[in-house]
mmCIF file of N, CA and C in Angstrom:
data_model
loop_
_atom_site.group_PDB
_atom_site.id
_atom_site.type_symbol
_atom_site.label_atom_id
_atom_site.label_comp_id
_atom_site.label_asym_id
_atom_site.label_seq_id
_atom_site.Cartn_x
_atom_site.Cartn_y
_atom_site.Cartn_z
ATOM 1 N N ALA P 30 -18.495 -14.923 10.052
ATOM 2 C CA ALA P 30 -17.307 -15.760 10.056
ATOM 3 C C ALA P 30 -16.701 -15.825 8.651
ATOM 4 N N GLU P 31 -17.522 -16.019 7.639
ATOM 5 C CA GLU P 31 -17.021 -16.104 6.271
ATOM 6 C C GLU P 31 -16.428 -14.762 5.826
ATOM 7 N N HIS P 32 -17.087 -13.683 6.220
ATOM 8 C CA HIS P 32 -16.602 -12.339 5.889
ATOM 9 C C HIS P 32 -15.224 -12.101 6.512
ATOM 10 N N GLU P 33 -15.053 -12.520 7.753
ATOM 11 C CA GLU P 33 -13.780 -12.362 8.450
ATOM 12 C C GLU P 33 -12.678 -13.160 7.760
ATOM 13 N N ILE P 34 -12.993 -14.344 7.310
ATOM 14 C CA ILE P 34 -12.020 -15.176 6.593
ATOM 15 C C ILE P 34 -11.598 -14.486 5.303
ATOM 16 N N CYS P 35 -12.547 -13.901 4.593
ATOM 17 C CA CYS P 35 -12.259 -13.188 3.356
ATOM 18 C C CYS P 35 -11.343 -11.985 3.623
ATOM 19 N N ILE P 36 -11.629 -11.247 4.675
ATOM 20 C CA ILE P 36 -10.811 -10.083 5.037
ATOM 21 C C ILE P 36 -9.393 -10.526 5.389
ATOM 22 N N ARG P 37 -9.269 -11.585 6.171
ATOM 23 C CA ARG P 37 -7.949 -12.086 6.552
ATOM 24 C C ARG P 37 -7.151 -12.539 5.328
ATOM 25 N N GLU P 38 -7.808 -13.224 4.416
ATOM 26 C CA GLU P 38 -7.144 -13.682 3.196
ATOM 27 C C GLU P 38 -6.674 -12.499 2.352
ATOM 28 N N THR P 39 -7.507 -11.481 2.241
ATOM 29 C CA THR P 39 -7.135 -10.292 1.479
ATOM 30 C C THR P 39 -5.949 -9.591 2.126
ATOM 31 N N LEU P 40 -5.981 -9.427 3.429
ATOM 32 C CA LEU P 40 -4.861 -8.799 4.137
ATOM 33 C C LEU P 40 -3.575 -9.603 3.968
ATOM 34 N N PHE P 41 -3.689 -10.916 4.001
ATOM 35 C CA PHE P 41 -2.526 -11.778 3.796
ATOM 36 C C PHE P 41 -1.949 -11.567 2.401
ATOM 37 N N GLN P 42 -2.814 -11.493 1.402
ATOM 38 C CA GLN P 42 -2.359 -11.280 0.027
ATOM 39 C C GLN P 42 -1.692 -9.916 -0.131
ATOM 40 N N VAL P 43 -2.276 -8.890 0.453
ATOM 41 C CA VAL P 43 -1.688 -7.550 0.393
ATOM 42 C C VAL P 43 -0.327 -7.557 1.083
ATOM 43 N N HIS P 44 -0.244 -8.214 2.220
ATOM 44 C CA HIS P 44 1.024 -8.320 2.947
ATOM 45 C C HIS P 44 2.087 -8.980 2.070
ATOM 46 N N LYS P 45 1.730 -10.050 1.375
ATOM 47 C CA LYS P 45 2.677 -10.742 0.503
ATOM 48 C C LYS P 45 3.155 -9.825 -0.627
ATOM 49 N N VAL P 46 2.252 -9.024 -1.177
ATOM 50 C CA VAL P 46 2.626 -8.083 -2.228
ATOM 51 C C VAL P 46 3.571 -7.023 -1.667
ATOM 52 N N LEU P 47 3.242 -6.485 -0.503
ATOM 53 C CA LEU P 47 4.055 -5.424 0.090
ATOM 54 C C LEU P 47 5.460 -5.909 0.459
ATOM 55 N N GLU P 48 5.602 -7.192 0.758
ATOM 56 C CA GLU P 48 6.921 -7.744 1.085
ATOM 57 C C GLU P 48 7.891 -7.609 -0.096
ATOM 58 N N LYS P 49 7.349 -7.587 -1.301
ATOM 59 C CA LYS P 49 8.178 -7.516 -2.506
ATOM 60 C C LYS P 49 8.551 -6.079 -2.871
ATOM 61 N N PHE P 50 7.917 -5.117 -2.251
ATOM 62 C CA PHE P 50 8.160 -3.705 -2.537
ATOM 63 C C PHE P 50 9.408 -3.222 -1.814
ATOM 64 N N PRO P 51 10.009 -2.171 -2.349
ATOM 65 C CA PRO P 51 11.055 -1.487 -1.559
ATOM 66 C C PRO P 51 10.430 -0.950 -0.267
ATOM 67 N N ALA P 52 11.236 -0.858 0.769
ATOM 68 C CA ALA P 52 10.736 -0.444 2.086
ATOM 69 C C ALA P 52 10.018 0.897 2.029
ATOM 70 N N ARG P 53 10.559 1.858 1.278
ATOM 71 C CA ARG P 53 9.932 3.180 1.212
ATOM 72 C C ARG P 53 8.543 3.104 0.596
ATOM 73 N N ALA P 54 8.389 2.324 -0.469
ATOM 74 C CA ALA P 54 7.087 2.207 -1.125
ATOM 75 C C ALA P 54 6.056 1.587 -0.185
ATOM 76 N N THR P 55 6.480 0.605 0.567
ATOM 77 C CA THR P 55 5.579 -0.006 1.556
ATOM 78 C C THR P 55 5.177 1.011 2.608
ATOM 79 N N GLN P 56 6.143 1.779 3.079
ATOM 80 C CA GLN P 56 5.864 2.792 4.096
ATOM 81 C C GLN P 56 4.899 3.847 3.564
ATOM 82 N N VAL P 57 5.109 4.285 2.338
ATOM 83 C CA VAL P 57 4.225 5.270 1.712
ATOM 84 C C VAL P 57 2.803 4.718 1.652
ATOM 85 N N PHE P 58 2.654 3.497 1.184
ATOM 86 C CA PHE P 58 1.337 2.876 1.061
ATOM 87 C C PHE P 58 0.636 2.786 2.420
ATOM 88 N N LEU P 59 1.354 2.326 3.428
ATOM 89 C CA LEU P 59 0.751 2.168 4.755
ATOM 90 C C LEU P 59 0.393 3.519 5.379
ATOM 91 N N LEU P 60 1.257 4.521 5.203
ATOM 92 C CA LEU P 60 0.942 5.846 5.740
ATOM 93 C C LEU P 60 -0.313 6.417 5.084
ATOM 94 N N SER P 61 -0.475 6.151 3.812
ATOM 95 C CA SER P 61 -1.644 6.651 3.103
ATOM 96 C C SER P 61 -2.909 5.878 3.476
ATOM 97 N N GLN P 62 -2.831 4.559 3.375
ATOM 98 C CA GLN P 62 -4.029 3.742 3.506
ATOM 99 C C GLN P 62 -4.429 3.431 4.944
ATOM 100 N N LEU P 63 -3.459 3.281 5.829
ATOM 101 C CA LEU P 63 -3.790 2.965 7.221
ATOM 102 C C LEU P 63 -3.857 4.202 8.105
ATOM 103 N N ASP P 64 -2.922 5.127 7.886
ATOM 104 C CA ASP P 64 -2.882 6.321 8.725
ATOM 105 C C ASP P 64 -3.675 7.480 8.136
ATOM 106 N N GLY P 65 -4.047 7.365 6.865
ATOM 107 C CA GLY P 65 -4.864 8.396 6.234
ATOM 108 C C GLY P 65 -4.143 9.702 5.937
ATOM 109 N N LEU P 66 -2.820 9.644 5.833
ATOM 110 C CA LEU P 66 -2.062 10.863 5.569
ATOM 111 C C LEU P 66 -2.185 11.269 4.100
ATOM 112 N N THR P 67 -2.111 12.551 3.856
ATOM 113 C CA THR P 67 -2.131 13.053 2.487
ATOM 114 C C THR P 67 -0.766 12.809 1.853
ATOM 115 N N TYR P 68 -0.732 12.855 0.526
ATOM 116 C CA TYR P 68 0.529 12.676 -0.178
ATOM 117 C C TYR P 68 1.527 13.760 0.233
ATOM 118 N N LYS P 69 1.053 14.971 0.402
ATOM 119 C CA LYS P 69 1.928 16.073 0.808
ATOM 120 C C LYS P 69 2.537 15.807 2.178
ATOM 121 N N THR P 70 1.718 15.350 3.123
ATOM 122 C CA THR P 70 2.206 15.067 4.469
ATOM 123 C C THR P 70 3.205 13.913 4.454
ATOM 124 N N ILE P 71 2.914 12.895 3.669
ATOM 125 C CA ILE P 71 3.836 11.760 3.555
ATOM 126 C C ILE P 71 5.175 12.233 2.988
ATOM 127 N N ALA P 72 5.118 13.039 1.946
ATOM 128 C CA ALA P 72 6.338 13.560 1.331
ATOM 129 C C ALA P 72 7.160 14.343 2.347
ATOM 130 N N GLU P 73 6.508 15.182 3.111
ATOM 131 C CA GLU P 73 7.214 15.978 4.124
ATOM 132 C C GLU P 73 7.802 15.078 5.202
ATOM 133 N N GLN P 74 7.016 14.119 5.666
ATOM 134 C CA GLN P 74 7.458 13.233 6.750
ATOM 135 C C GLN P 74 8.652 12.381 6.317
ATOM 136 N N LEU P 75 8.629 11.892 5.088
ATOM 137 C CA LEU P 75 9.701 11.017 4.610
ATOM 138 C C LEU P 75 10.809 11.782 3.878
ATOM 139 N N GLN P 76 10.618 13.082 3.743
ATOM 140 C CA GLN P 76 11.582 13.954 3.054
ATOM 141 C C GLN P 76 11.839 13.474 1.623
ATOM 142 N N ILE P 77 10.736 13.234 0.905
ATOM 143 C CA ILE P 77 10.778 12.872 -0.504
ATOM 144 C C ILE P 77 9.790 13.773 -1.241
ATOM 145 N N SER P 78 9.832 13.749 -2.549
ATOM 146 C CA SER P 78 8.914 14.600 -3.312
ATOM 147 C C SER P 78 7.524 13.971 -3.371
ATOM 148 N N GLU P 79 6.531 14.825 -3.628
ATOM 149 C CA GLU P 79 5.176 14.308 -3.821
ATOM 150 C C GLU P 79 5.110 13.407 -5.045
ATOM 151 N N ALA P 80 5.918 13.707 -6.044
ATOM 152 C CA ALA P 80 5.955 12.861 -7.245
ATOM 153 C C ALA P 80 6.412 11.444 -6.887
ATOM 154 N N THR P 81 7.348 11.328 -5.969
ATOM 155 C CA THR P 81 7.806 10.007 -5.524
ATOM 156 C C THR P 81 6.701 9.287 -4.768
ATOM 157 N N VAL P 82 5.987 10.017 -3.935
ATOM 158 C CA VAL P 82 4.855 9.428 -3.211
ATOM 159 C C VAL P 82 3.820 8.912 -4.220
ATOM 160 N N LYS P 83 3.496 9.711 -5.208
ATOM 161 C CA LYS P 83 2.515 9.309 -6.217
ATOM 162 C C LYS P 83 2.991 8.082 -6.990
ATOM 163 N N ARG P 84 4.266 8.036 -7.325
ATOM 164 C CA ARG P 84 4.823 6.903 -8.058
ATOM 165 C C ARG P 84 4.737 5.628 -7.210
ATOM 166 N N ASP P 85 5.087 5.736 -5.923
ATOM 167 C CA ASP P 85 5.010 4.581 -5.028
ATOM 168 C C ASP P 85 3.569 4.107 -4.846
ATOM 169 N N MET P 86 2.649 5.054 -4.743
ATOM 170 C CA MET P 86 1.238 4.686 -4.579
ATOM 171 C C MET P 86 0.702 4.016 -5.843
ATOM 172 N N LYS P 87 1.113 4.504 -6.995
ATOM 173 C CA LYS P 87 0.683 3.888 -8.252
ATOM 174 C C LYS P 87 1.156 2.438 -8.305
ATOM 175 N N LEU P 88 2.395 2.201 -7.936
ATOM 176 C CA LEU P 88 2.942 0.853 -7.897
ATOM 177 C C LEU P 88 2.118 -0.036 -6.967
ATOM 178 N N ALA P 89 1.796 0.482 -5.796
ATOM 179 C CA ALA P 89 1.023 -0.293 -4.817
ATOM 180 C C ALA P 89 -0.388 -0.566 -5.306
ATOM 181 N N PHE P 90 -1.042 0.440 -5.864
ATOM 182 C CA PHE P 90 -2.406 0.248 -6.349
ATOM 183 C C PHE P 90 -2.454 -0.746 -7.505
ATOM 184 N N LEU P 91 -1.490 -0.667 -8.412
ATOM 185 C CA LEU P 91 -1.448 -1.617 -9.524
ATOM 186 C C LEU P 91 -1.253 -3.045 -9.016
ATOM 187 N N ALA P 92 -0.427 -3.202 -7.993
ATOM 188 C CA ALA P 92 -0.222 -4.529 -7.402
ATOM 189 C C ALA P 92 -1.500 -5.036 -6.737
ATOM 190 N N CYS P 93 -2.220 -4.148 -6.073
ATOM 191 C CA CYS P 93 -3.483 -4.542 -5.431
ATOM 192 C C CYS P 93 -4.530 -4.910 -6.478
ATOM 193 N N ILE P 94 -4.565 -4.172 -7.577
ATOM 194 C CA ILE P 94 -5.490 -4.489 -8.653
ATOM 195 C C ILE P 94 -5.183 -5.846 -9.241
ATOM 196 N N SER P 95 -3.896 -6.171 -9.357
ATOM 197 C CA SER P 95 -3.515 -7.483 -9.900
ATOM 198 C C SER P 95 -3.994 -8.610 -8.984
ATOM 199 N N LEU P 96 -4.100 -8.334 -7.691
ATOM 200 C CA LEU P 96 -4.633 -9.343 -6.754
ATOM 201 C C LEU P 96 -6.083 -9.665 -7.074
ATOM 202 N N GLN P 97 -6.844 -8.639 -7.438
ATOM 203 C CA GLN P 97 -8.255 -8.830 -7.741
ATOM 204 C C GLN P 97 -8.454 -9.669 -8.996
ATOM 205 N N GLN P 98 -7.494 -9.617 -9.899
ATOM 206 C CA GLN P 98 -7.633 -10.309 -11.165
ATOM 207 C C GLN P 98 -7.224 -11.765 -11.072
ATOM 208 N N GLN P 99 -6.662 -12.166 -9.946
ATOM 209 C CA GLN P 99 -6.220 -13.556 -9.779
ATOM 210 C C GLN P 99 -7.370 -14.464 -9.420
#
């Protein structure tokens, strides 16, 4: 029960962070982390460069790291 509460709280915090992102960055993050797509596949699917995918993922990871430091 306590573990489930912790997971829910973490997901809520991640959701709050993602709400502040541009829609594309959120989509990139979710395609990578939830769907398990490669950066190349995400780039092809969204018709953007891999460099853009990497930049969006860096933004998302830095935001997630900041959650851990709170």
